[in-house]
PDB file of C-alpha atoms in Angstrom:
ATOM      1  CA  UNK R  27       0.000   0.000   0.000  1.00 67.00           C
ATOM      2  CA  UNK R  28       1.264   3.028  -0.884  1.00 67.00           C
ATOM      3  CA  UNK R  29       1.956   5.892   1.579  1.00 92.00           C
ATOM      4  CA  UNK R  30       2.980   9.219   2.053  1.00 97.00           C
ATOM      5  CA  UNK R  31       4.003   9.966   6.134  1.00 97.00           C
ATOM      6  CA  UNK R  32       3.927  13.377   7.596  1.00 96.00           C
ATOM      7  CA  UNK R  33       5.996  12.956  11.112  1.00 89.00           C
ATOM      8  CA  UNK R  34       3.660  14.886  13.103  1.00 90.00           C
ATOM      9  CA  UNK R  35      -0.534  14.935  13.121  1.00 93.00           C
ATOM     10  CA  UNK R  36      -0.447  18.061  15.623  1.00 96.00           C
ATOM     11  CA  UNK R  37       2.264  20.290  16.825  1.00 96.00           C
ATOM     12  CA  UNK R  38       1.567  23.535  19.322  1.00 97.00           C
ATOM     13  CA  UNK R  39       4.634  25.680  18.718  1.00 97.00           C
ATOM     14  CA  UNK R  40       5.693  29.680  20.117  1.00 97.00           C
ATOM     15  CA  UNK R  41       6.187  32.386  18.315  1.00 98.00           C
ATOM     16  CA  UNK R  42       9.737  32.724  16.275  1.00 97.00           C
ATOM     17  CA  UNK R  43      10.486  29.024  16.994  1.00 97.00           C
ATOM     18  CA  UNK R  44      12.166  27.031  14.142  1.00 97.00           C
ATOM     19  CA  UNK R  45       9.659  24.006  13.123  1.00 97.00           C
ATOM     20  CA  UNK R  46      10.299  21.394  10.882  1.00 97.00           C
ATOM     21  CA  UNK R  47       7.726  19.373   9.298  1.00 97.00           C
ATOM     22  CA  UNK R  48       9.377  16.065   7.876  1.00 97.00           C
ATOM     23  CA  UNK R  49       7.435  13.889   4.828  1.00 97.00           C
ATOM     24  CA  UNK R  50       8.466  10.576   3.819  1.00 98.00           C
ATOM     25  CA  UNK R  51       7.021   9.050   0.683  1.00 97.00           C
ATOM     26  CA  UNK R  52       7.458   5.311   0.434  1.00 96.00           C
ATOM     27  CA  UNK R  53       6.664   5.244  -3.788  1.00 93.00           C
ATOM     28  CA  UNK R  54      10.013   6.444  -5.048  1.00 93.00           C
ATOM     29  CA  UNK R  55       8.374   9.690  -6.490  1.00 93.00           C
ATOM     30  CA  UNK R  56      10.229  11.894  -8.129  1.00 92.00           C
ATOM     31  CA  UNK R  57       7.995  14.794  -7.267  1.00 91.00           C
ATOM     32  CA  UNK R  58       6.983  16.416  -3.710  1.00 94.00           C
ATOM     33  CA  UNK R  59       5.172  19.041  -2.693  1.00 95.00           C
ATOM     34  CA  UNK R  60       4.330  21.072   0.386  1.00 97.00           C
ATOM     35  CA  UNK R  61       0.848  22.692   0.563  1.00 96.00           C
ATOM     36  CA  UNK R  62      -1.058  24.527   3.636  1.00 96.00           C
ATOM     37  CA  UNK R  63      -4.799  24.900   3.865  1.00 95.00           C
ATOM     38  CA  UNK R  64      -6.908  27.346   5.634  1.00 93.00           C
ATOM     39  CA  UNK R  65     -10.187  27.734   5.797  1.00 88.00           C
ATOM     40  CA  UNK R  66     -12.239  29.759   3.132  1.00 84.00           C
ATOM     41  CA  UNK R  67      -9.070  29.498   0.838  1.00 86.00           C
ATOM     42  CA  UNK R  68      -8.335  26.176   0.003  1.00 87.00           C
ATOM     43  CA  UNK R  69      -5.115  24.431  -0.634  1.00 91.00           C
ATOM     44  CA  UNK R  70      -2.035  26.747  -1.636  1.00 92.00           C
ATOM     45  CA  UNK R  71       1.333  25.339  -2.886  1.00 93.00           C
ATOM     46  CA  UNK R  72       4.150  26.618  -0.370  1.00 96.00           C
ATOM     47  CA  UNK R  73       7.053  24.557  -2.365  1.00 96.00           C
ATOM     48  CA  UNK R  74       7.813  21.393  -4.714  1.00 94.00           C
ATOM     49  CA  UNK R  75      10.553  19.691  -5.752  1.00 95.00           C
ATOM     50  CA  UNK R  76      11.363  17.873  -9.114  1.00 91.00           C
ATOM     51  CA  UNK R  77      14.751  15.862  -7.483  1.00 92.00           C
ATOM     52  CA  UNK R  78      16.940  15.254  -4.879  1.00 94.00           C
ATOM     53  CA  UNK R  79      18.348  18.976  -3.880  1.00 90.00           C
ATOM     54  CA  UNK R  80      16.375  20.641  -6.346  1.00 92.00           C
ATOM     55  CA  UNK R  81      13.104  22.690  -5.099  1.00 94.00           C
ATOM     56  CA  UNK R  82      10.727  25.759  -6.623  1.00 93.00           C
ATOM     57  CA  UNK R  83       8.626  28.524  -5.108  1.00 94.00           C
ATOM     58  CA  UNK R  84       5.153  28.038  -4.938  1.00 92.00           C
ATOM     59  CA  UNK R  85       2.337  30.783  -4.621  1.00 90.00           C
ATOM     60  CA  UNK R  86       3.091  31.427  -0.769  1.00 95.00           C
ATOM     61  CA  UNK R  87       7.003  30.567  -0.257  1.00 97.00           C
ATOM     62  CA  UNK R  88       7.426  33.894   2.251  1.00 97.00           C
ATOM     63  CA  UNK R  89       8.286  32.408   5.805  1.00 97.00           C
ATOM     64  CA  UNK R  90       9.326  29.395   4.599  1.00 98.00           C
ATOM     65  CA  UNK R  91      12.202  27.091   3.475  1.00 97.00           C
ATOM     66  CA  UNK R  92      12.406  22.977   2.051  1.00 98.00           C
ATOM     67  CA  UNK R  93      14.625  20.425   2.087  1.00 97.00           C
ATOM     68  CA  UNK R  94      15.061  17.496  -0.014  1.00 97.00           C
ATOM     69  CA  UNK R  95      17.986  15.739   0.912  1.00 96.00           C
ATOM     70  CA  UNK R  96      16.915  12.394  -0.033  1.00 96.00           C
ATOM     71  CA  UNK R  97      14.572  11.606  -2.947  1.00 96.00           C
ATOM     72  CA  UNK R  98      11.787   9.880   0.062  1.00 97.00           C
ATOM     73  CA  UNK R  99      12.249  12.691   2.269  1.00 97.00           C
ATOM     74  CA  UNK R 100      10.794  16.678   1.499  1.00 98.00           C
ATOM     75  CA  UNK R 101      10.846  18.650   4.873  1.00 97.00           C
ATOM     76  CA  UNK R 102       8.985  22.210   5.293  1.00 98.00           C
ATOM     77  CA  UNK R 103      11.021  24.461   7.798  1.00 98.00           C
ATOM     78  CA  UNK R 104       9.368  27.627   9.250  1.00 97.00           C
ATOM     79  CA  UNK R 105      12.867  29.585  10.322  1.00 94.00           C
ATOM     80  CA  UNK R 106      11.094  31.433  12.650  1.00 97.00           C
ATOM     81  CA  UNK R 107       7.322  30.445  13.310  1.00 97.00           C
ATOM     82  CA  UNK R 108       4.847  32.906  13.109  1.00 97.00           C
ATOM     83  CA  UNK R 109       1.086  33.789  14.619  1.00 97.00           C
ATOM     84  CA  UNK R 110      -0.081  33.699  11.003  1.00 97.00           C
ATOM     85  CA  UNK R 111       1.298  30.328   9.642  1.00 98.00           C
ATOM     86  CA  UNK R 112      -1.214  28.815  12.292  1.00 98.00           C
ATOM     87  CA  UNK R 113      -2.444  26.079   9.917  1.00 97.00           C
ATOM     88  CA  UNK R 114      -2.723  22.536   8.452  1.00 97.00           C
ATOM     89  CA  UNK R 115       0.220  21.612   6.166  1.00 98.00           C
ATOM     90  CA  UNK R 116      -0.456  19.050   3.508  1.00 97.00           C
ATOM     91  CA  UNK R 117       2.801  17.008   2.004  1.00 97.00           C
ATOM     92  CA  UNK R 118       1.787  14.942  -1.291  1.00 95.00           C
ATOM     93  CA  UNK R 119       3.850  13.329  -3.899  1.00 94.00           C
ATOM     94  CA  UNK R 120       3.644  12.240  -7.205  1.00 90.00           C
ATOM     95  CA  UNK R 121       5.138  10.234 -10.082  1.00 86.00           C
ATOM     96  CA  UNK R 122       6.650  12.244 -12.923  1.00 81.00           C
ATOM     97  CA  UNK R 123       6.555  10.702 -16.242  1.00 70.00           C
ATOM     98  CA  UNK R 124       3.300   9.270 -15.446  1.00 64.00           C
ATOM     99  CA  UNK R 125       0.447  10.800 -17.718  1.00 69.00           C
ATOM    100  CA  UNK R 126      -1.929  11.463 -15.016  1.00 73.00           C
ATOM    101  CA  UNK R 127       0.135  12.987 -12.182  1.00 77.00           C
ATOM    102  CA  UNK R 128      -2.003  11.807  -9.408  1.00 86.00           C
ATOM    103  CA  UNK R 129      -0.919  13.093  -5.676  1.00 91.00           C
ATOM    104  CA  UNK R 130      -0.962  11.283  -2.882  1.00 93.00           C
ATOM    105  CA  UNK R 131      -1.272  12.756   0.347  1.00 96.00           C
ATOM    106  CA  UNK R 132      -0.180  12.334   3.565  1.00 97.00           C
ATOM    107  CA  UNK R 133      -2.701  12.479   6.668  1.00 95.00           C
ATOM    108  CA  UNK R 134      -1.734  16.541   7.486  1.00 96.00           C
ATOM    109  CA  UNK R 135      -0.054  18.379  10.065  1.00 96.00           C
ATOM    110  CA  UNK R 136      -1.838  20.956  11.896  1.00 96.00           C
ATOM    111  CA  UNK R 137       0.072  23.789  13.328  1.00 97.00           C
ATOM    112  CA  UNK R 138      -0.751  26.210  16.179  1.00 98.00           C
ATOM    113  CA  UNK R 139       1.647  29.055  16.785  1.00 98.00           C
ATOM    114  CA  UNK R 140       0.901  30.813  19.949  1.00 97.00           C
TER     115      UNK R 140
ATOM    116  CA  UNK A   6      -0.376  25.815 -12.537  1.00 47.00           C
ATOM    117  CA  UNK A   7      -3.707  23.682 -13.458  1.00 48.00           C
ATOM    118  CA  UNK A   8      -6.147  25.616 -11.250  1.00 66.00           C
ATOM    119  CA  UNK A   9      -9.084  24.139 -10.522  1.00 72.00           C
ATOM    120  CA  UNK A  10     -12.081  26.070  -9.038  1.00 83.00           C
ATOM    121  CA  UNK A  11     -15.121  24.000  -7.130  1.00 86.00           C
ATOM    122  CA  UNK A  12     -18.889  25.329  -7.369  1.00 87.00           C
ATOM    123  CA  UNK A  13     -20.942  25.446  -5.166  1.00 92.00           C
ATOM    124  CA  UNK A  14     -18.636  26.140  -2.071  1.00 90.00           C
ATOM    125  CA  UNK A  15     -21.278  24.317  -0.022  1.00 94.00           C
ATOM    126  CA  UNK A  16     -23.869  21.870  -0.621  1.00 96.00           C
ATOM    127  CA  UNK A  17     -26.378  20.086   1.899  1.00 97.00           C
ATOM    128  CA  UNK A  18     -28.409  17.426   0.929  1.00 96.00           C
ATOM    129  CA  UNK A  19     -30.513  13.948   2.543  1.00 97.00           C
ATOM    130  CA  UNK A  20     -29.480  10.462   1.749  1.00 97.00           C
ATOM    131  CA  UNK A  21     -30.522   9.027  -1.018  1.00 97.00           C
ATOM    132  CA  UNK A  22     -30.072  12.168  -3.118  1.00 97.00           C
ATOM    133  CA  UNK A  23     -27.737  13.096  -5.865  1.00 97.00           C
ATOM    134  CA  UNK A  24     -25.258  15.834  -4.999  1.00 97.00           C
ATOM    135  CA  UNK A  25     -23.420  17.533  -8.404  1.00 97.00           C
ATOM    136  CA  UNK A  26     -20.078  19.640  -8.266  1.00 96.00           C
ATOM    137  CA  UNK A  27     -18.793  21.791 -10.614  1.00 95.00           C
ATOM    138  CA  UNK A  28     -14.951  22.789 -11.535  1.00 93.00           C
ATOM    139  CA  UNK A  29     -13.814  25.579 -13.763  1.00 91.00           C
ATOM    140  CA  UNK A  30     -10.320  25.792 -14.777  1.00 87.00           C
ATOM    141  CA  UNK A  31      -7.977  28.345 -16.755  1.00 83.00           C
ATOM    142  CA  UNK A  32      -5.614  26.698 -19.021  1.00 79.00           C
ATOM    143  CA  UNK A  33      -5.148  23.628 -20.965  1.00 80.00           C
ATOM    144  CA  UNK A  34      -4.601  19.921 -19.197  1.00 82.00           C
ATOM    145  CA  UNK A  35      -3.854  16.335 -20.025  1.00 84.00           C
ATOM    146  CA  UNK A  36      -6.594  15.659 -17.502  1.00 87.00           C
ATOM    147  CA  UNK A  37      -8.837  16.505 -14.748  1.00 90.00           C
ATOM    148  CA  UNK A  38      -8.866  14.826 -11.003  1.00 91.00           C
ATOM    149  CA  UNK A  39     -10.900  14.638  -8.536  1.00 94.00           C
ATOM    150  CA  UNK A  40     -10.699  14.708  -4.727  1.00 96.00           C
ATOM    151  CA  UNK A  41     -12.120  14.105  -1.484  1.00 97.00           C
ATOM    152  CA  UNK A  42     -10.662  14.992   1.713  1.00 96.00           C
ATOM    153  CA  UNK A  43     -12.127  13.741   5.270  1.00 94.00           C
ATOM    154  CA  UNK A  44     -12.584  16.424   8.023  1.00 91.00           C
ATOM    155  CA  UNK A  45      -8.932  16.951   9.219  1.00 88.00           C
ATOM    156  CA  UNK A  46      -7.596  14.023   6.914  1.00 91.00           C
ATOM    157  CA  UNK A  47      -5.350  14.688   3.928  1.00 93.00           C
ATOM    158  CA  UNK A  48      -6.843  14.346   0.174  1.00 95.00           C
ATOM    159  CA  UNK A  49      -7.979  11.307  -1.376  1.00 95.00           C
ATOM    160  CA  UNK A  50      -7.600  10.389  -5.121  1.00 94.00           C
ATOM    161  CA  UNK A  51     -11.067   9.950  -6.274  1.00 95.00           C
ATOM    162  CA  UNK A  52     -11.375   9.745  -9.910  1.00 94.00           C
ATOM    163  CA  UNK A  53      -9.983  11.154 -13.088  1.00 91.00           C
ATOM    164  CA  UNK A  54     -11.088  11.744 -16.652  1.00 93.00           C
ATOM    165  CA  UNK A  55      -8.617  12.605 -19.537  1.00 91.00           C
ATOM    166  CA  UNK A  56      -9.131  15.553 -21.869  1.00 90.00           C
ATOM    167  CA  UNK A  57     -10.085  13.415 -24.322  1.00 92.00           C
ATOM    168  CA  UNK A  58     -12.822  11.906 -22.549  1.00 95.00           C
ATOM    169  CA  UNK A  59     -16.295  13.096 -21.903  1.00 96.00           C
ATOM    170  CA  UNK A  60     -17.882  11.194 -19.479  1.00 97.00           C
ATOM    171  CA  UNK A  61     -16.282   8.800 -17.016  1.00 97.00           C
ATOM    172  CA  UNK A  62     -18.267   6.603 -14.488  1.00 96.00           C
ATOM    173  CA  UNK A  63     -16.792   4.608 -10.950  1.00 95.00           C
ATOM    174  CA  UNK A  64     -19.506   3.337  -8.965  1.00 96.00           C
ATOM    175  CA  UNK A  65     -21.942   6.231  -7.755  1.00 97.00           C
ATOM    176  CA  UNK A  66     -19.581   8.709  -9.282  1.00 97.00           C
ATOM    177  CA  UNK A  67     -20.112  10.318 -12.488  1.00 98.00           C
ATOM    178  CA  UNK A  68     -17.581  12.709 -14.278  1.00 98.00           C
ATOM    179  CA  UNK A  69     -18.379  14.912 -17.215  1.00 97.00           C
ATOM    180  CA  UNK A  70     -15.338  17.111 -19.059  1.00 96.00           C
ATOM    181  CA  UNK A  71     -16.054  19.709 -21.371  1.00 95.00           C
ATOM    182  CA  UNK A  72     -12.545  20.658 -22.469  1.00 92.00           C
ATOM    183  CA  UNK A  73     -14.142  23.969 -24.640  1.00 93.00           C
ATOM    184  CA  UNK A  74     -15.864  25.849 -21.225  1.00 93.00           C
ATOM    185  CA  UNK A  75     -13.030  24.541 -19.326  1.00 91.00           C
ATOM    186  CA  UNK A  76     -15.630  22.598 -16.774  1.00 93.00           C
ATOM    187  CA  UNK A  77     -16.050  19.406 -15.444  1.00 94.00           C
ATOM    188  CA  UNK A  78     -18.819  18.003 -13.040  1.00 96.00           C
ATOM    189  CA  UNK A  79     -18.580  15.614 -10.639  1.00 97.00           C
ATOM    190  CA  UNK A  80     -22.268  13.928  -9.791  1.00 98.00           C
ATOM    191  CA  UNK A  81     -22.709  11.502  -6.567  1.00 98.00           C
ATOM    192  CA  UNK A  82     -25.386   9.218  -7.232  1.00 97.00           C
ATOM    193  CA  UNK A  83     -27.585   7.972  -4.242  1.00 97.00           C
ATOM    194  CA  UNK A  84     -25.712  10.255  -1.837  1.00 97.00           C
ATOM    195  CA  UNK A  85     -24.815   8.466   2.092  1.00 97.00           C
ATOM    196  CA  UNK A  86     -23.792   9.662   5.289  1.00 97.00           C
ATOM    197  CA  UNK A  87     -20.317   8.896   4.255  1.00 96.00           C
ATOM    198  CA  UNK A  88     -20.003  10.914   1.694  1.00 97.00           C
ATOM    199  CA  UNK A  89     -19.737  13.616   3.360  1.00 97.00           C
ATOM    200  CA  UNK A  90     -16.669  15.384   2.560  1.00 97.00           C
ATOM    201  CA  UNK A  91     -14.970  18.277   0.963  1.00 96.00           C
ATOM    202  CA  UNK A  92     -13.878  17.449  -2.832  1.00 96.00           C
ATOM    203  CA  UNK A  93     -11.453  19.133  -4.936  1.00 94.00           C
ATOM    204  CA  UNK A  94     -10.890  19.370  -8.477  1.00 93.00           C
ATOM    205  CA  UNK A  95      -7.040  19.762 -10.328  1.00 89.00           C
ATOM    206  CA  UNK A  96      -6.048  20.415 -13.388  1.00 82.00           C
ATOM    207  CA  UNK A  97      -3.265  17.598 -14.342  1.00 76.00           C
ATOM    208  CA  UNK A  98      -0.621  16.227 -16.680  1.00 65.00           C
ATOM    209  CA  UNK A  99       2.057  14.191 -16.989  1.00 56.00           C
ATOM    210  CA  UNK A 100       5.683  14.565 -15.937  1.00 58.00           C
ATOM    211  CA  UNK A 101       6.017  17.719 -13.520  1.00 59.00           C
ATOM    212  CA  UNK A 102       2.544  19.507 -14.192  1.00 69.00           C
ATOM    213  CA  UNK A 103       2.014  21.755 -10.949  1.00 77.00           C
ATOM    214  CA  UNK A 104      -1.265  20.878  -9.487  1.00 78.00           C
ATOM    215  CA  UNK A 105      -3.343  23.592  -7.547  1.00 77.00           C
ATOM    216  CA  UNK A 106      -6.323  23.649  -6.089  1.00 84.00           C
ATOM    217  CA  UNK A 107      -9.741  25.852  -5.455  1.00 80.00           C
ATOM    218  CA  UNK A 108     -11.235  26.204  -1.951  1.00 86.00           C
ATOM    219  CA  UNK A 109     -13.312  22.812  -2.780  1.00 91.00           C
ATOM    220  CA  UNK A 110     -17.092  21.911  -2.209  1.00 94.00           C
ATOM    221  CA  UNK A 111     -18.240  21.166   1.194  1.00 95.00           C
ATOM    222  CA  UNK A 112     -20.765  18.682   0.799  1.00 97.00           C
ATOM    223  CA  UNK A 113     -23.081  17.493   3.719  1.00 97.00           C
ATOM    224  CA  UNK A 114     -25.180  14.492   3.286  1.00 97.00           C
ATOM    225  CA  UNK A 115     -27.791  14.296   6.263  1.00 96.00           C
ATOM    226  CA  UNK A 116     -28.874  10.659   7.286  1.00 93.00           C
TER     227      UNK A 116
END
């Protein structure tokens, strides 16, 4: 069965704290991504990665930072957590050469910055 | 990006009934997908319907694609309980097409 794994369901974290939220993908996809959802606007692509060391800006990269050391492995770093980045954070993958590009998803992290 | 944009934003209905969603996206795709997401879960690969398709069935679930409005429907036949979910249309292709996503449609099926 095949399974993305975010490390954490729920983290409470204080203001300008560093917090890393790790995502292991078990498929040997090429592609990752890092999304947070809010209420009343939907999903919204922080950052993805093609590779191994490579990643790309998404729509809402401000605040935030990736690493993809390892091809299974895409981690979402908050340098200094704020108030507003309160949220859940989706990690999904997906295969690339495939002609559909279906994600999968991991179960979510949800983030409270107090 | 492949933006997809769900209509209506919320939709409450009793068993037994059909519930239809609508998606409107911006530029051209390989394909259009389909998912559901579980209060507080992640997002669930429903179905998906290439651009050279029309319709599309699996089970209860119905997909229409109509590549010239840039819209596609998705219609739940003989709604449950269980059903009840948010679902999200995306715009997709292959290789490393950037999927995005509208706020979804809330659906609420009352027993």
């Amino acid at each position: 069965d095949v399974k993305v794994t975010q490390s954490s369901r729920y983290l409470v974290k204080r203001t300008g704290e560093k917090v890393f939220l790790e995502c292991v993908q078990d498929m040997d996809h090429e592609n990752m991504f890092w999304y947070r959802q809010d209420p009343g606007l939907g999903l919204r692509l922080i950052y993805f990665s093609y590779d191994v060391k490579m990643k790309e800006k998404g729509d809402i990269p401000e605040g935030y930072s990736v690493s993809r050391e390892k091809k299974e492995r895409f981690s979402l770093i908050l340098e200094s957590a704020s108030t507003n980045q309160t949220s859940m954070y989706l990690c999904a993958s997906s295969r690339q050469g495939a002609d559909t590009g279906e994600l999968f998803f991991g179960e979510g992290s949800r983030l409270t910055v107090l | 990006s492949q933006q997809g944009e769900e209509d209506p934003q919320a939709l409450s209905i009793q068993e037994g009934e059909n519930a239809t969603m609508n998606c409107s996206y911006k530029t051209s795709i390989n394909n259009l997908q389909w998912y559901r997401q579980n209060s507080g879960r992640g997002l669930v690969h429903l179905i998906l319907i290439r651009s050279n398709e029309r319709e599309k069935h699996s089970g209860r679930l119905r997909v229409t694609l109509d590549t010239s409005k840039k819209s596609s429907s998705l219609l739940i036949t003989a709604s449950r309980a269980a059903d009840t979910a948010s679902y999200f249309c995306a715009g997709g292709g292959g290789g490393s097409y950037i999927p995005t996503f509208g706020r979804g449609t809330s659906l609420i099926v009352h027993p």
